[in-house]
Amino acid sequence: MLVEEIMNEDPVYLHAGDSIEKALKYIDQHKIRHIPIVDENHILTGIVSDRDIRDASPSIFHTRSQEEHLKKAVSRIMSVPVITANPLDVVEDAAVVLYNNGISSLPVTGDHDNLLGMVTESTVLHTLVELTGAHQPSSRIEVKANDRPGELAAVTSIFHRKQMNVISVLVYPGRDDVSKYLAFRVQTMDPRDVIHDLKEAGYEVSWPRIPGLNE
């Protein structure tokens, strides 16, 4: 799935000359945490967050100072340069960018840095849950397999023989260099029969742990 399929195509934005007070109003009004800043050609020039406003604000006990501060241009506190995503990035790559940079929003820009949309960590998380099928009635079966060509096909053939639909597959490294863990999300609420067949085929099923089957 691509970023363009999940992004908000009509994000709230401001211009560099708009006031900090306006930014604060938009954040409260639209229940958002980040506002992209664009120029007259809709080119992204910066981004401002609720934290930027909070960190730069005077104490609430200094009323006069706070009023003067809120009238200042948002360009005084916006962050530059801006970490962005491309509409043709895959969602997983956007998730990695959010994770590696410790941020919760990504402006989506075109080839000329024009603002096309916004994607947030909550949207990405929601999408990843849907991609894994974890929100559907299903069972998770985790199989330890040798790290060699053909192993994934061999394991999925067992599900095929049981006429069991595989919703998603995740592959992650084992504790050694010769194995992988295959995490299947399958469309059944009773996986005991297929777990039995997996074990009969010589595979170690690390999840679920069912008394009598994991012995």
PDB file of C-alpha atoms in Angstrom, residues 118-193:
ATOM      1  CA  MET A 118      -0.159  14.665   5.545  1.00  0.00           C
ATOM      2  CA  VAL A 119       0.256  11.243   7.089  1.00  0.00           C
ATOM      3  CA  THR A 120       0.349  10.625  10.843  1.00  0.00           C
ATOM      4  CA  GLU A 121       1.624   7.809  13.030  1.00  0.00           C
ATOM      5  CA  SER A 122      -1.944   6.894  14.017  1.00  0.00           C
ATOM      6  CA  THR A 123      -2.928   6.548  10.347  1.00  0.00           C
ATOM      7  CA  VAL A 124       0.142   4.420   9.639  1.00  0.00           C
ATOM      8  CA  LEU A 125      -0.521   2.217  12.684  1.00  0.00           C
ATOM      9  CA  HIS A 126      -4.161   1.759  11.662  1.00  0.00           C
ATOM     10  CA  THR A 127      -3.043   0.789   8.154  1.00  0.00           C
ATOM     11  CA  LEU A 128      -0.424  -1.697   9.376  1.00  0.00           C
ATOM     12  CA  VAL A 129      -3.014  -3.370  11.598  1.00  0.00           C
ATOM     13  CA  GLU A 130      -5.262  -3.756   8.557  1.00  0.00           C
ATOM     14  CA  LEU A 131      -2.401  -5.056   6.409  1.00  0.00           C
ATOM     15  CA  THR A 132      -1.572  -7.774   8.944  1.00  0.00           C
ATOM     16  CA  GLY A 133      -5.243  -8.710   9.309  1.00  0.00           C
ATOM     17  CA  ALA A 134      -5.014  -8.509  13.104  1.00  0.00           C
ATOM     18  CA  HIS A 135      -8.392  -6.722  13.220  1.00  0.00           C
ATOM     19  CA  GLN A 136     -10.168  -9.688  11.583  1.00  0.00           C
ATOM     20  CA  PRO A 137     -11.415 -12.880  13.275  1.00  0.00           C
ATOM     21  CA  SER A 138      -8.342 -15.044  12.798  1.00  0.00           C
ATOM     22  CA  SER A 139      -5.501 -16.922  14.460  1.00  0.00           C
ATOM     23  CA  ARG A 140      -1.780 -16.190  14.555  1.00  0.00           C
ATOM     24  CA  ILE A 141       0.514 -19.146  13.946  1.00  0.00           C
ATOM     25  CA  GLU A 142       4.257 -18.671  14.320  1.00  0.00           C
ATOM     26  CA  VAL A 143       6.533 -21.267  12.739  1.00  0.00           C
ATOM     27  CA  LYS A 144      10.300 -21.635  13.051  1.00  0.00           C
ATOM     28  CA  ALA A 145      11.790 -22.640   9.702  1.00  0.00           C
ATOM     29  CA  ASN A 146      15.198 -22.997   8.093  1.00  0.00           C
ATOM     30  CA  ASP A 147      16.492 -19.875   6.377  1.00  0.00           C
ATOM     31  CA  ARG A 148      16.693 -21.286   2.857  1.00  0.00           C
ATOM     32  CA  PRO A 149      14.850 -20.920  -0.458  1.00  0.00           C
ATOM     33  CA  GLY A 150      11.520 -22.727  -0.665  1.00  0.00           C
ATOM     34  CA  GLU A 151      10.741 -22.899   3.059  1.00  0.00           C
ATOM     35  CA  LEU A 152       7.950 -20.316   2.920  1.00  0.00           C
ATOM     36  CA  ALA A 153       6.321 -22.135   0.008  1.00  0.00           C
ATOM     37  CA  ALA A 154       6.626 -25.456   1.834  1.00  0.00           C
ATOM     38  CA  VAL A 155       4.896 -24.134   4.949  1.00  0.00           C
ATOM     39  CA  THR A 156       2.124 -22.358   3.037  1.00  0.00           C
ATOM     40  CA  SER A 157       1.430 -25.577   1.118  1.00  0.00           C
ATOM     41  CA  ILE A 158       0.344 -27.133   4.421  1.00  0.00           C
ATOM     42  CA  PHE A 159      -2.232 -24.376   4.897  1.00  0.00           C
ATOM     43  CA  HIS A 160      -3.306 -24.904   1.279  1.00  0.00           C
ATOM     44  CA  ARG A 161      -3.917 -28.606   1.853  1.00  0.00           C
ATOM     45  CA  LYS A 162      -6.163 -27.668   4.768  1.00  0.00           C
ATOM     46  CA  GLN A 163      -7.995 -25.182   2.501  1.00  0.00           C
ATOM     47  CA  MET A 164      -7.115 -22.503   5.025  1.00  0.00           C
ATOM     48  CA  ASN A 165      -6.915 -18.895   3.862  1.00  0.00           C
ATOM     49  CA  VAL A 166      -3.712 -17.033   4.776  1.00  0.00           C
ATOM     50  CA  ILE A 167      -4.481 -13.363   5.481  1.00  0.00           C
ATOM     51  CA  SER A 168      -0.897 -12.186   5.958  1.00  0.00           C
ATOM     52  CA  VAL A 169       2.661 -13.399   6.507  1.00  0.00           C
ATOM     53  CA  LEU A 170       5.463 -11.688   8.419  1.00  0.00           C
ATOM     54  CA  VAL A 171       9.042 -12.960   8.331  1.00  0.00           C
ATOM     55  CA  TYR A 172      11.610 -12.036  10.958  1.00  0.00           C
ATOM     56  CA  PRO A 173      15.052 -13.358  11.954  1.00  0.00           C
ATOM     57  CA  GLY A 174      15.576 -16.252  14.307  1.00  0.00           C
ATOM     58  CA  ARG A 175      18.026 -16.267  17.205  1.00  0.00           C
ATOM     59  CA  ASP A 176      20.678 -17.846  14.985  1.00  0.00           C
ATOM     60  CA  ASP A 177      21.886 -17.382  11.409  1.00  0.00           C
ATOM     61  CA  VAL A 178      20.179 -20.460   9.983  1.00  0.00           C
ATOM     62  CA  SER A 179      16.534 -19.954  10.934  1.00  0.00           C
ATOM     63  CA  LYS A 180      13.619 -17.593  10.416  1.00  0.00           C
ATOM     64  CA  TYR A 181      10.271 -17.159  12.107  1.00  0.00           C
ATOM     65  CA  LEU A 182       7.219 -17.125   9.850  1.00  0.00           C
ATOM     66  CA  ALA A 183       4.220 -15.455  11.470  1.00  0.00           C
ATOM     67  CA  PHE A 184       0.996 -16.365   9.670  1.00  0.00           C
ATOM     68  CA  ARG A 185      -2.404 -14.769  10.215  1.00  0.00           C
ATOM     69  CA  VAL A 186      -4.914 -17.413   9.093  1.00  0.00           C
ATOM     70  CA  GLN A 187      -8.674 -17.333   8.740  1.00  0.00           C
ATOM     71  CA  THR A 188      -9.641 -19.801  11.433  1.00  0.00           C
ATOM     72  CA  MET A 189     -10.492 -19.628  15.110  1.00  0.00           C
ATOM     73  CA  ASP A 190      -9.336 -23.209  15.774  1.00  0.00           C
ATOM     74  CA  PRO A 191      -5.782 -23.762  14.496  1.00  0.00           C
ATOM     75  CA  ARG A 192      -5.161 -27.057  16.294  1.00  0.00           C
ATOM     76  CA  ASP A 193      -5.559 -29.284  13.233  1.00  0.00           C
TER      77      ASP A 193
END
